[in-house]
Short mmCIF file of C-alpha atoms and ligand atoms in Angstrom, two decimals:
data_model
loop_
_atom_site.label_atom_id
_atom_site.label_comp_id
_atom_site.label_asym_id
_atom_site.label_seq_id
_atom_site.Cartn_x
_atom_site.Cartn_y
_atom_site.Cartn_z
CA MET A 944 -16.21 -23.16 28.24
CA ALA A 945 -13.72 -24.96 30.13
CA ASN A 946 -14.07 -28.97 30.02
CA GLU A 947 -16.83 -28.76 27.57
CA ALA A 948 -16.46 -30.80 24.30
CA LEU A 949 -18.23 -31.39 20.98
CA LEU A 950 -19.24 -35.06 20.51
CA ILE A 951 -18.89 -36.38 16.93
CA LYS A 952 -20.51 -39.59 16.09
CA HIS A 953 -20.17 -41.52 13.06
CA THR A 954 -23.50 -42.62 11.83
CA GLY A 955 -22.09 -45.80 9.98
CA SER A 956 -20.20 -47.46 12.60
CA GLY A 957 -21.81 -45.81 15.77
CA LYS A 958 -18.38 -44.72 17.04
CA GLN A 959 -18.16 -41.50 18.84
CA VAL A 960 -15.55 -39.43 20.11
CA GLU A 961 -15.51 -36.13 22.14
CA TYR A 962 -13.35 -33.20 20.86
CA PRO A 963 -12.27 -30.59 23.40
CA ILE A 964 -13.71 -27.01 23.10
CA LEU A 965 -10.75 -24.58 23.31
CA SER A 966 -11.98 -21.29 25.35
CA ALA A 967 -11.28 -18.03 23.64
CA SER A 968 -10.64 -14.97 25.61
CA MET A 969 -13.29 -13.26 23.71
CA GLY A 970 -15.71 -14.23 21.02
CA ALA A 971 -16.30 -17.78 19.67
CA ASP A 972 -14.67 -20.77 21.16
CA THR A 973 -13.03 -23.24 18.91
CA VAL A 974 -13.12 -27.18 18.79
CA ASP A 975 -9.92 -28.76 18.66
CA ILE A 976 -10.43 -31.55 15.89
CA ARG A 977 -6.75 -32.46 15.16
CA ALA A 978 -7.40 -35.96 16.06
CA LEU A 979 -10.23 -36.54 13.79
CA HIS A 980 -8.52 -38.23 10.85
CA LYS A 981 -6.86 -40.63 13.47
CA ASP A 982 -10.26 -41.20 15.11
CA PHE A 983 -12.58 -41.58 12.11
CA GLY A 984 -10.14 -41.44 9.04
CA CYS A 985 -11.64 -38.48 7.50
CA PHE A 986 -11.02 -34.60 7.04
CA THR A 987 -13.14 -31.52 7.71
CA PHE A 988 -14.06 -29.84 4.51
CA ASP A 989 -14.16 -26.01 4.80
CA PRO A 990 -13.02 -24.14 1.58
CA GLY A 991 -12.35 -20.58 2.19
CA PHE A 992 -11.88 -21.42 5.88
CA ILE A 993 -15.39 -20.14 6.78
CA ALA A 994 -15.40 -22.04 10.10
CA THR A 995 -11.76 -22.99 10.66
CA ALA A 996 -9.27 -21.32 13.03
CA SER A 997 -5.76 -21.82 11.61
CA CYS A 998 -4.02 -20.58 14.59
CA LYS A 999 -3.96 -19.11 18.17
CA SER A 1000 -3.24 -15.21 18.35
CA LYS A 1001 -3.09 -12.44 20.88
CA ILE A 1002 -3.11 -9.58 18.41
CA THR A 1003 -6.53 -8.76 16.83
CA TYR A 1004 -10.16 -9.38 17.62
CA ILE A 1005 -13.13 -8.87 15.70
CA ASP A 1006 -16.74 -9.21 16.32
CA GLY A 1007 -18.32 -9.05 12.99
CA ASP A 1008 -21.86 -8.85 14.32
CA ASN A 1009 -21.24 -5.80 16.44
CA GLY A 1010 -18.69 -4.01 14.18
CA THR A 1011 -16.08 -4.62 16.81
CA LEU A 1012 -12.27 -4.25 15.94
CA LEU A 1013 -9.68 -4.47 18.60
CA TYR A 1014 -6.04 -4.18 18.33
CA ARG A 1015 -4.28 -5.95 21.44
CA GLY A 1016 -7.57 -5.28 23.31
CA TYR A 1017 -7.92 -1.45 22.25
CA PRO A 1018 -10.89 -0.11 20.14
CA ILE A 1019 -10.00 0.90 16.75
CA GLU A 1020 -11.88 4.12 17.27
CA GLN A 1021 -9.64 4.94 20.40
CA LEU A 1022 -6.63 3.90 18.57
CA ALA A 1023 -7.62 6.28 15.74
CA GLN A 1024 -8.18 9.23 18.06
CA HIS A 1025 -5.17 9.00 20.30
CA CYS A 1026 -2.36 7.42 18.47
CA ASP A 1027 0.13 7.73 15.44
CA PHE A 1028 0.66 4.88 13.23
CA ILE A 1029 3.95 3.98 14.40
CA GLU A 1030 2.53 3.77 18.02
CA VAL A 1031 -0.07 1.33 16.74
CA ALA A 1032 2.58 -0.84 14.79
CA TYR A 1033 4.77 -0.97 18.00
CA LEU A 1034 1.49 -2.06 19.90
CA LEU A 1035 0.85 -4.86 17.30
CA MET A 1036 4.40 -6.12 17.41
CA ASN A 1037 4.91 -5.88 21.25
CA GLY A 1038 1.56 -6.13 22.68
CA GLU A 1039 1.51 -2.99 24.93
CA LEU A 1040 1.48 0.68 23.73
CA PRO A 1041 4.88 2.55 24.08
CA ASP A 1042 5.83 5.06 26.62
CA ALA A 1043 7.52 8.31 25.13
CA THR A 1044 11.12 6.83 25.25
CA GLN A 1045 10.06 3.54 23.80
CA LEU A 1046 8.04 5.24 20.86
CA ARG A 1047 11.25 7.54 20.13
CA ASN A 1048 13.58 4.55 20.08
CA PHE A 1049 11.14 2.77 17.82
CA ASN A 1050 10.83 5.56 15.43
CA GLU A 1051 14.70 5.77 15.29
CA GLU A 1052 14.70 2.07 14.72
CA ILE A 1053 12.18 2.26 11.96
CA LEU A 1054 13.60 5.21 10.15
CA ASP A 1055 17.19 4.22 10.64
CA ARG A 1056 16.28 1.09 8.33
CA ALA A 1057 14.42 3.24 5.61
CA THR A 1058 17.11 3.44 3.33
CA ILE A 1059 17.44 0.77 0.63
CA HIS A 1060 20.71 -0.58 -0.97
CA GLU A 1061 21.68 1.09 -3.99
CA SER A 1062 21.57 -1.93 -5.97
CA LEU A 1063 18.20 -2.56 -4.74
CA ARG A 1064 17.21 0.89 -6.04
CA LYS A 1065 18.51 0.23 -9.40
CA PHE A 1066 16.13 -2.88 -9.69
CA PHE A 1067 13.41 -0.22 -10.57
CA ASP A 1068 15.44 0.43 -13.70
CA GLY A 1069 14.53 -2.81 -15.13
CA PHE A 1070 10.75 -2.16 -14.82
CA HIS A 1071 8.74 -0.68 -17.71
CA TYR A 1072 7.48 2.76 -16.91
CA ASP A 1073 3.83 1.41 -16.90
CA ALA A 1074 4.38 -1.47 -14.65
CA HIS A 1075 1.95 -1.40 -11.88
CA PRO A 1076 3.14 -0.31 -8.41
CA MET A 1077 1.95 -3.48 -6.62
CA ALA A 1078 3.86 -5.68 -9.16
CA MET A 1079 7.12 -3.47 -8.75
CA SER A 1080 6.65 -3.72 -4.86
CA ILE A 1081 6.09 -7.56 -4.71
CA SER A 1082 9.20 -7.85 -6.60
CA VAL A 1083 11.41 -5.33 -4.62
CA VAL A 1084 10.21 -6.52 -1.34
CA GLY A 1085 10.68 -10.24 -2.35
CA SER A 1086 14.31 -9.19 -3.51
CA LEU A 1087 15.15 -7.89 0.15
CA SER A 1088 15.68 -11.72 0.31
CA ALA A 1089 18.50 -11.62 -1.72
CA PHE A 1090 20.20 -8.86 0.39
CA TYR A 1091 19.35 -10.26 3.69
CA HIS A 1092 19.48 -14.23 3.87
CA SER A 1093 22.82 -15.73 4.87
CA ASP A 1094 23.29 -13.92 7.83
CA LEU A 1095 19.88 -14.07 9.10
CA ASP A 1096 18.66 -16.36 12.01
CA ILE A 1097 15.11 -16.58 11.92
CA ARG A 1098 15.38 -18.68 15.10
CA ASP A 1099 16.84 -15.69 17.09
CA PRO A 1100 14.19 -13.31 18.35
CA VAL A 1101 16.60 -10.19 17.86
CA SER A 1102 17.37 -11.08 14.38
CA ARG A 1103 13.64 -11.41 13.77
CA ARG A 1104 12.84 -8.02 15.35
CA VAL A 1105 15.31 -6.42 13.13
CA CYS A 1106 13.78 -7.85 9.81
CA ALA A 1107 10.24 -6.54 11.25
CA ALA A 1108 11.99 -3.26 11.79
CA ARG A 1109 13.69 -3.29 8.34
CA LEU A 1110 10.38 -4.09 6.60
CA LEU A 1111 8.41 -1.33 8.42
CA GLY A 1112 11.42 1.22 7.59
CA LYS A 1113 11.63 0.06 4.08
CA MET A 1114 8.06 -0.34 2.78
CA PRO A 1115 7.30 3.39 2.47
CA THR A 1116 10.61 3.79 0.37
CA ILE A 1117 10.02 0.91 -1.89
CA ALA A 1118 6.30 2.03 -2.39
CA ALA A 1119 7.36 5.65 -3.00
CA ALA A 1120 10.06 4.60 -5.33
CA SER A 1121 7.64 2.43 -7.30
CA PHE A 1122 5.51 5.53 -7.80
CA ARG A 1123 8.39 7.81 -8.84
CA HIS A 1124 9.58 5.22 -11.40
CA SER A 1125 6.12 5.08 -12.98
CA VAL A 1126 6.09 8.70 -13.61
CA GLY A 1127 9.62 9.22 -14.39
CA ARG A 1128 10.68 11.27 -11.49
CA PRO A 1129 14.07 10.76 -9.65
CA PHE A 1130 14.20 8.82 -6.59
CA VAL A 1131 13.77 10.59 -3.32
CA TYR A 1132 16.09 9.38 -0.46
CA PRO A 1133 14.11 8.97 2.97
CA ARG A 1134 14.51 11.61 5.72
CA ILE A 1135 15.08 10.33 8.94
CA ASP A 1136 14.29 13.96 10.61
CA LEU A 1137 10.75 13.55 9.31
CA GLY A 1138 7.86 11.25 10.94
CA TYR A 1139 6.93 8.04 9.22
CA CYS A 1140 3.98 9.40 7.12
CA GLU A 1141 5.44 12.59 6.50
CA ASN A 1142 8.77 11.18 5.21
CA PHE A 1143 6.46 9.11 2.94
CA LEU A 1144 4.89 12.02 1.62
CA ASN A 1145 7.94 13.77 0.94
CA MET A 1146 9.29 10.67 -0.88
CA MET A 1147 6.24 10.72 -3.05
CA PHE A 1148 5.75 14.45 -3.96
CA SER A 1149 9.16 16.13 -3.55
CA ARG A 1150 9.71 17.99 -6.79
CA SER A 1151 13.73 17.20 -6.58
CA SER A 1152 15.13 14.28 -5.49
CA GLN A 1153 16.73 15.92 -2.45
CA THR A 1154 14.53 18.82 -0.95
CA TYR A 1155 11.74 18.55 1.55
CA ILE A 1156 8.72 19.03 -1.10
CA ASP A 1157 9.94 22.47 -2.22
CA GLN A 1158 9.94 26.11 -0.89
CA ASN A 1159 6.31 26.65 -2.27
CA HIS A 1160 4.65 23.24 -1.50
CA TYR A 1161 4.90 22.00 2.24
CA ILE A 1162 3.29 18.93 3.50
CA ASP A 1163 -0.08 19.81 4.88
CA PRO A 1164 -0.21 18.45 8.61
CA GLU A 1165 -4.04 17.67 7.97
CA PHE A 1166 -2.66 15.08 5.16
CA VAL A 1167 -0.26 13.56 7.51
CA LYS A 1168 -2.83 13.19 10.02
CA ALA A 1169 -5.29 11.58 7.28
CA LEU A 1170 -2.36 9.03 6.16
CA ASN A 1171 -1.81 8.17 9.88
CA LEU A 1172 -5.36 7.34 10.14
CA LEU A 1173 -5.62 5.43 7.18
CA PHE A 1174 -2.76 3.52 8.10
CA ILE A 1175 -3.81 2.71 11.56
CA LEU A 1176 -7.36 1.60 10.25
CA HIS A 1177 -5.54 -0.80 7.55
CA ALA A 1178 -2.74 -1.95 10.11
CA ASP A 1179 -4.32 -5.38 10.93
CA HIS A 1180 -7.32 -7.52 10.81
CA GLU A 1181 -6.53 -10.86 12.23
CA GLN A 1182 -6.27 -13.88 9.71
CA ASN A 1183 -7.42 -12.26 6.53
CA ALA A 1184 -6.21 -13.64 3.23
CA SER A 1185 -2.86 -11.61 3.24
CA THR A 1186 -2.00 -12.51 6.77
CA SER A 1187 -2.76 -16.05 6.50
CA THR A 1188 -0.68 -16.10 3.54
CA VAL A 1189 2.26 -14.46 5.34
CA ARG A 1190 1.98 -17.32 8.04
CA LEU A 1191 1.47 -20.12 5.71
CA VAL A 1192 4.74 -19.08 3.74
CA GLY A 1193 6.36 -18.41 7.21
CA SER A 1194 5.45 -21.64 8.61
CA THR A 1195 7.86 -23.38 6.33
CA GLY A 1196 10.73 -21.33 7.51
CA ALA A 1197 10.97 -19.09 4.64
CA ASN A 1198 12.92 -16.05 4.38
CA PRO A 1199 10.73 -13.32 6.01
CA TYR A 1200 10.92 -10.97 3.10
CA ALA A 1201 9.72 -13.25 0.84
CA CYS A 1202 6.90 -14.16 3.29
CA ILE A 1203 5.82 -10.59 3.16
CA SER A 1204 6.25 -10.29 -0.52
CA ALA A 1205 3.80 -13.15 -0.76
CA GLY A 1206 1.51 -11.19 1.38
CA ILE A 1207 1.64 -8.34 -0.63
CA ALA A 1208 0.63 -10.66 -3.69
CA ALA A 1209 -2.37 -11.72 -2.01
CA LEU A 1210 -3.48 -8.39 -0.85
CA TRP A 1211 -3.48 -7.32 -4.60
CA GLY A 1212 -6.58 -9.26 -5.57
CA PRO A 1213 -9.80 -7.21 -5.99
CA ALA A 1214 -11.70 -9.28 -3.31
CA HIS A 1215 -9.10 -8.20 -0.57
CA GLY A 1216 -6.71 -4.91 -0.85
CA GLY A 1217 -7.29 -4.55 -4.56
CA ALA A 1218 -10.82 -3.33 -3.54
CA ASN A 1219 -9.77 0.20 -3.03
CA GLU A 1220 -8.50 0.60 -6.68
CA ALA A 1221 -11.48 -1.50 -7.99
CA VAL A 1222 -14.01 1.06 -6.20
CA LEU A 1223 -12.37 4.13 -8.13
CA THR A 1224 -12.30 2.10 -11.50
CA MET A 1225 -16.15 1.01 -10.71
CA LEU A 1226 -16.95 4.50 -10.01
CA SER A 1227 -15.35 5.89 -13.28
CA GLU A 1228 -17.25 3.11 -15.19
CA ILE A 1229 -20.67 3.88 -13.53
CA GLY A 1230 -19.83 7.65 -14.42
CA ASN A 1231 -23.13 9.35 -13.16
CA VAL A 1232 -25.94 8.95 -10.65
CA ASP A 1233 -28.34 8.36 -13.37
CA ASN A 1234 -26.64 4.87 -14.10
CA VAL A 1235 -26.52 3.75 -10.37
CA PRO A 1236 -29.81 1.82 -10.59
CA LYS A 1237 -28.52 -0.06 -13.65
CA TYR A 1238 -25.45 -1.07 -11.81
CA ILE A 1239 -27.22 -1.92 -8.76
CA ALA A 1240 -29.27 -4.47 -10.77
CA ARG A 1241 -26.39 -5.85 -12.49
CA ALA A 1242 -24.75 -6.46 -9.04
CA LYS A 1243 -27.89 -8.33 -7.98
CA ASP A 1244 -28.06 -10.52 -11.12
CA SER A 1245 -26.42 -13.76 -10.17
CA ASN A 1246 -25.80 -14.46 -13.93
CA ASP A 1247 -23.56 -11.18 -14.03
CA PRO A 1248 -20.15 -11.16 -12.60
CA PHE A 1249 -20.09 -7.43 -11.77
CA ARG A 1250 -20.05 -7.09 -7.85
CA LEU A 1251 -20.57 -3.63 -6.00
CA MET A 1252 -16.70 -3.27 -5.13
CA GLY A 1253 -16.29 -1.80 -1.52
CA PHE A 1254 -19.31 -3.64 -0.42
CA GLY A 1255 -19.44 -6.94 1.74
CA HIS A 1256 -17.10 -8.56 4.03
CA ARG A 1257 -16.69 -11.97 5.18
CA VAL A 1258 -16.54 -11.08 8.91
CA TYR A 1259 -18.48 -7.76 9.28
CA LYS A 1260 -22.22 -8.42 8.87
CA HIS A 1261 -23.64 -4.98 10.09
CA PHE A 1262 -21.09 -2.54 9.74
CA ASP A 1263 -17.24 -2.11 9.32
CA PRO A 1264 -16.13 0.11 12.03
CA ARG A 1265 -13.23 1.27 10.02
CA ALA A 1266 -15.70 2.30 7.04
CA THR A 1267 -17.61 4.43 9.80
CA ILE A 1268 -14.64 6.29 10.73
CA LEU A 1269 -13.68 6.83 7.13
CA ARG A 1270 -17.08 8.03 5.95
CA SER A 1271 -16.78 11.09 8.23
CA MET A 1272 -13.27 11.77 7.61
CA CYS A 1273 -14.00 11.73 3.94
CA HIS A 1274 -16.21 14.60 4.23
CA ASP A 1275 -13.48 16.48 6.15
CA ILE A 1276 -10.68 15.74 3.58
CA LEU A 1277 -13.03 16.61 0.71
CA LYS A 1278 -13.96 19.98 2.36
CA LYS A 1279 -10.34 20.77 3.09
CA THR A 1280 -9.00 20.20 -0.45
CA ARG A 1281 -12.09 21.90 -1.59
CA SER A 1282 -12.55 19.03 -4.15
CA ASN A 1283 -15.75 18.71 -5.37
CA ASP A 1284 -15.11 15.29 -6.70
CA PRO A 1285 -18.22 14.00 -8.65
CA LEU A 1286 -17.14 10.59 -7.81
CA PHE A 1287 -17.71 11.15 -4.10
CA GLU A 1288 -21.26 12.18 -4.70
CA LEU A 1289 -21.57 9.29 -6.91
CA ALA A 1290 -20.22 7.02 -4.07
CA LEU A 1291 -22.74 8.38 -1.61
CA ALA A 1292 -25.61 7.86 -4.14
CA ILE A 1293 -24.61 4.22 -4.54
CA GLU A 1294 -24.26 3.89 -0.68
CA GLU A 1295 -27.76 5.17 -0.14
CA ILE A 1296 -29.51 3.11 -2.75
CA ALA A 1297 -27.67 0.03 -1.79
CA LEU A 1298 -28.22 0.44 1.95
CA LYS A 1299 -32.07 0.51 1.02
CA ASP A 1300 -32.43 -2.52 -1.27
CA ASP A 1301 -33.62 -5.71 -0.09
CA TYR A 1302 -30.81 -7.90 -1.70
CA PHE A 1303 -27.94 -5.89 0.09
CA ILE A 1304 -29.87 -6.05 3.52
CA GLU A 1305 -30.76 -9.70 3.30
CA LYS A 1306 -27.40 -10.64 2.28
CA LYS A 1307 -25.90 -8.05 5.00
CA LEU A 1308 -23.60 -6.20 2.68
CA TYR A 1309 -22.47 -2.88 3.76
CA PRO A 1310 -19.77 -0.49 2.69
CA ASN A 1311 -16.39 -1.85 3.84
CA VAL A 1312 -13.14 0.30 4.57
CA ASP A 1313 -12.16 0.21 0.99
CA PHE A 1314 -15.51 2.01 -0.26
CA TYR A 1315 -13.92 5.21 1.19
CA SER A 1316 -10.36 4.88 1.44
CA GLY A 1317 -9.88 5.17 -2.17
CA ILE A 1318 -11.74 8.62 -2.39
CA ILE A 1319 -9.57 9.95 0.42
CA TYR A 1320 -6.40 8.60 -1.08
CA LYS A 1321 -7.66 10.42 -4.27
CA ALA A 1322 -8.25 13.64 -2.66
CA LEU A 1323 -4.78 13.49 -0.94
CA GLY A 1324 -3.36 13.28 -4.48
CA ILE A 1325 -2.11 9.64 -4.34
CA PRO A 1326 -2.75 8.04 -7.85
CA VAL A 1327 -5.34 5.29 -8.33
CA ASP A 1328 -2.74 2.42 -9.02
CA MET A 1329 -0.94 3.15 -5.77
CA PHE A 1330 -4.07 2.62 -3.52
CA THR A 1331 -3.45 -0.91 -2.74
CA VAL A 1332 0.27 -0.23 -2.06
CA MET A 1333 -0.81 2.31 0.59
CA PHE A 1334 -2.76 -0.65 1.97
CA ALA A 1335 0.28 -2.68 1.90
CA ILE A 1336 2.53 -0.18 3.60
CA ALA A 1337 -0.04 -0.20 6.59
CA ARG A 1338 -0.66 -3.94 6.53
CA THR A 1339 3.10 -4.49 6.92
CA ALA A 1340 2.72 -3.79 10.56
CA GLY A 1341 0.25 -6.44 11.07
CA TRP A 1342 1.98 -8.90 8.76
CA VAL A 1343 5.36 -8.68 10.80
CA ALA A 1344 3.51 -8.88 14.17
CA HIS A 1345 1.94 -12.16 13.08
CA TRP A 1346 4.97 -13.58 11.61
CA LEU A 1347 6.72 -12.61 14.88
CA GLU A 1348 3.92 -14.37 16.92
CA MET A 1349 4.10 -17.41 14.85
CA MET A 1350 7.86 -17.55 14.87
CA GLY A 1351 7.85 -17.02 18.57
CA ASP A 1352 5.77 -20.22 19.16
CA ALA A 1353 7.94 -23.24 19.02
CA SER A 1354 4.66 -25.50 18.45
CA SER A 1355 3.63 -23.65 15.23
CA PRO A 1356 3.41 -26.55 12.59
CA ILE A 1357 3.73 -25.96 8.86
CA GLY A 1358 0.66 -25.05 7.36
CA ARG A 1359 -0.68 -28.02 5.07
CA PRO A 1360 -4.35 -28.29 4.61
CA ARG A 1361 -5.80 -31.65 3.30
CA GLN A 1362 -8.18 -31.97 0.27
CA LEU A 1363 -11.34 -33.93 -0.72
CA TYR A 1364 -10.04 -35.74 -3.85
CA LEU A 1365 -12.37 -35.94 -6.76
CA GLY A 1366 -9.93 -37.09 -9.69
CA PRO A 1367 -9.56 -40.24 -11.37
CA GLU A 1368 -8.89 -43.45 -9.24
CA GLN A 1369 -5.29 -45.13 -9.69
CA ARG A 1370 -4.87 -46.24 -13.27
CA ASP A 1371 -2.02 -47.46 -15.62
CA CYS A 1372 0.11 -45.13 -17.80
CA VAL A 1373 1.07 -46.56 -21.14
CA ALA A 1374 3.64 -45.07 -23.66
CA ILE A 1375 2.52 -42.56 -26.17
CA LYS A 1376 2.99 -45.45 -29.23
CA ASP A 1377 0.32 -47.54 -27.50
CA ARG A 1378 -2.18 -45.07 -26.95
N1 LIG B 2764 -22.09 -7.22 -4.54
C1 LIG B 2764 -22.91 -7.82 -4.89
N2 LIG B 2764 -23.18 -9.14 -4.26
C2 LIG B 2764 -22.27 -9.48 -3.31
C3 LIG B 2764 -21.17 -8.68 -2.89
C4 LIG B 2764 -21.07 -7.41 -3.56
N3 LIG B 2764 -19.96 -6.58 -3.38
N4 LIG B 2764 -20.52 -9.16 -1.95
C5 LIG B 2764 -21.22 -10.50 -1.71
N5 LIG B 2764 -22.40 -10.51 -2.48
C6 LIG B 2764 -23.29 -11.68 -2.57
C7 LIG B 2764 -22.70 -12.92 -3.16
O1 LIG B 2764 -22.91 -12.92 -4.63
C8 LIG B 2764 -23.24 -13.96 -2.45
O2 LIG B 2764 -24.59 -14.24 -2.99
P1 LIG B 2764 -25.42 -15.51 -2.98
O3 LIG B 2764 -25.43 -15.87 -1.51
O4 LIG B 2764 -26.59 -15.46 -3.87
O5 LIG B 2764 -24.30 -16.56 -3.69
C9 LIG B 2764 -23.39 -13.37 -1.10
O6 LIG B 2764 -23.51 -11.97 -1.28
C10 LIG B 2764 -22.24 -13.74 -0.22
O7 LIG B 2764 -21.04 -13.41 -0.84
P2 LIG B 2764 -19.71 -14.33 -0.55
O8 LIG B 2764 -18.93 -14.12 -1.91
O9 LIG B 2764 -19.94 -15.60 -0.43
O10 LIG B 2764 -19.11 -13.76 0.69
P3 LIG B 2764 -17.71 -14.03 1.00
O11 LIG B 2764 -17.47 -13.48 2.56
O12 LIG B 2764 -17.07 -14.99 0.70
O13 LIG B 2764 -16.93 -12.84 0.40
C11 LIG B 2764 -16.24 -10.39 -0.03
C12 LIG B 2764 -16.60 -11.54 0.99
C13 LIG B 2764 -15.55 -9.15 0.40
C14 LIG B 2764 -15.09 -11.05 -0.78
C15 LIG B 2764 -17.40 -10.16 -0.94
O14 LIG B 2764 -18.34 -9.40 -0.32
C16 LIG B 2764 -16.80 -9.05 -2.12
O15 LIG B 2764 -16.40 -9.63 -3.07
N6 LIG B 2764 -16.94 -7.68 -2.15
C17 LIG B 2764 -16.40 -6.86 -3.06
C18 LIG B 2764 -15.03 -6.76 -2.93
C19 LIG B 2764 -14.53 -5.86 -1.62
O16 LIG B 2764 -15.03 -4.73 -1.56
N7 LIG B 2764 -13.56 -6.61 -1.05
C20 LIG B 2764 -12.83 -5.61 0.01
C21 LIG B 2764 -13.08 -6.40 1.37
S1 LIG B 2764 -12.63 -5.13 2.93
C22 LIG B 2764 -10.81 -5.07 2.61
C23 LIG B 2764 -10.42 -6.18 3.20
O17 LIG B 2764 -10.34 -6.42 4.39
O18 LIG B 2764 -9.61 -6.95 2.55
#
C-alpha cells in the first residue's frame, strides 16, 4: 500500500490531514498517526490495544482469521515437526535456523549458563513451602539483576546476547528449583551433558540431588519430545501482554533480568498464561460430564463472571493452530501414559458442546493452546501449579528475542501511552483544619 494514506478530518474546524500508511510485509498495514496530537490536539483511544501496533517487528506473524502462526516466516506446524526447542530459540533470536555447528555452539552457550549462583539458590530457602512457583520464579529471575548489573552494558550487542543466553540457560534451573522447594526435595544441579528439555526433566524429577533420575527411572524420550513440542508452541506469540510488558519495561533501559521478571508477572494472569492452570482448576470444579451444560450456561451468562478457561483468543477467531497440534498430541500422550484421566474426557465433552453452541460460534470462541497444554503437562507428571512456569520457560525465548530486537533499534522510544482524563478539574486544596 505504498504512498497510500488515511485522511482524517476534524468535523468542527474542517481541518484535514493525511497520515501515511506503512506497508507490512504480510498482513494488515498500519497508519502512522504519531503526528495526530500535534495536528489536532487529540489522542487516539484504544484500551487493550485492540487496533494499535506498538512497534515494528520481524519476529512472529499471526493471521488470526486463518489460524496462521509463523516464527521468522516458518509455519509453526513445520517447526513443530522438524525442530527442537533450542533450534527455535536460536531462530527467534537470530532470524535464521542454525546449521549443525551453530546449533552445537548455541546449545553449549545456553547449557553453560544453566548453573545459578549458590547465593541465589539460597533465596529459595526464604520462601514458605507453599509459595506458588510463579511467585518464586518472578522473584528469583528479578533477583538475577542483583547479580548482573554493574558490569552489564545494555548498549553493547555482545553483552545483550550474553544476557539472553543466560536467561534461556537459567530459566529451567530456577523453575525446577521452585518445584523442588515446594515439595521439600533437594536442589538438583543442571547437567550440561543433557539436552535442554532432558536436563529440565532431570532437575525436576531426579530422586537424589546428584543422579540422573535414578537407575530404575529414566527419562522417557517421548516425554522429552513432548516437552520440546510444547516449548516450541509457546515460544513466541508476537505482541501479547507479557511480551509487550517486557518491551515496555525494557524501553526505559531497565535491567534485562528485571524486564523478564515483569514479563513472567504479566504471564501469570488467568487471561494469559495462567489459563493452563485455570483450565485444570475449572475441570476439577466441573467434576463430571453431567455438570457441563450447567457450566456452559454460566459461561454464557453476562451477569456471571465465570468464563470457559482455555476458550477464546484476542487474535485467533477460527482456530488456534497451536491447539490443533496439541489436541492430537493429547491423545498420543494419554495413550502412552495409559492415563485414563477423566479430566481429559471431561475436556473433550466441554469442547464438543461448546463448539456446537450458538454463543461460542457467534463470538468466535474456540479452544486455545492452554485448553490442551495443561492436560498434557499433567500426563507428563508436571504439577498443576507449575503449568504457567512451563509456559514461562518457553516464552523466555520470545521475550529475549523481542528485547534484543527492541534494544538493537536505536530509534525505539520509551513506551509511554496517553489517557482520556475523566477526573476532577483543577481545584484548590485547603488544610485539614479548614475542611
Ligand atoms: N468464555 C465465555 N465467554 C467468553 C470467553 C470465554 N472463555 N472469552 C470471551 N468471551 C466473551 C466475552 O464475555 C465477550 O462477550 P460480550 O461480547 O458479550 O461482551 C466476548 O466473548 C469477547 O470477549 P473479550 O473478553 O472482549 O475478548 P478479548 O479478546 O478481550 O479476550 C481472552 C480474549 C483470551 C482474554 C478471553 O477470551 C478469555 O478470557 N478467555 C479465557 C482465558 C484464556 O483461555 N486465556 C488464554 C489465552 S491463550 C494463551 C495466551 O496466548 O496467553
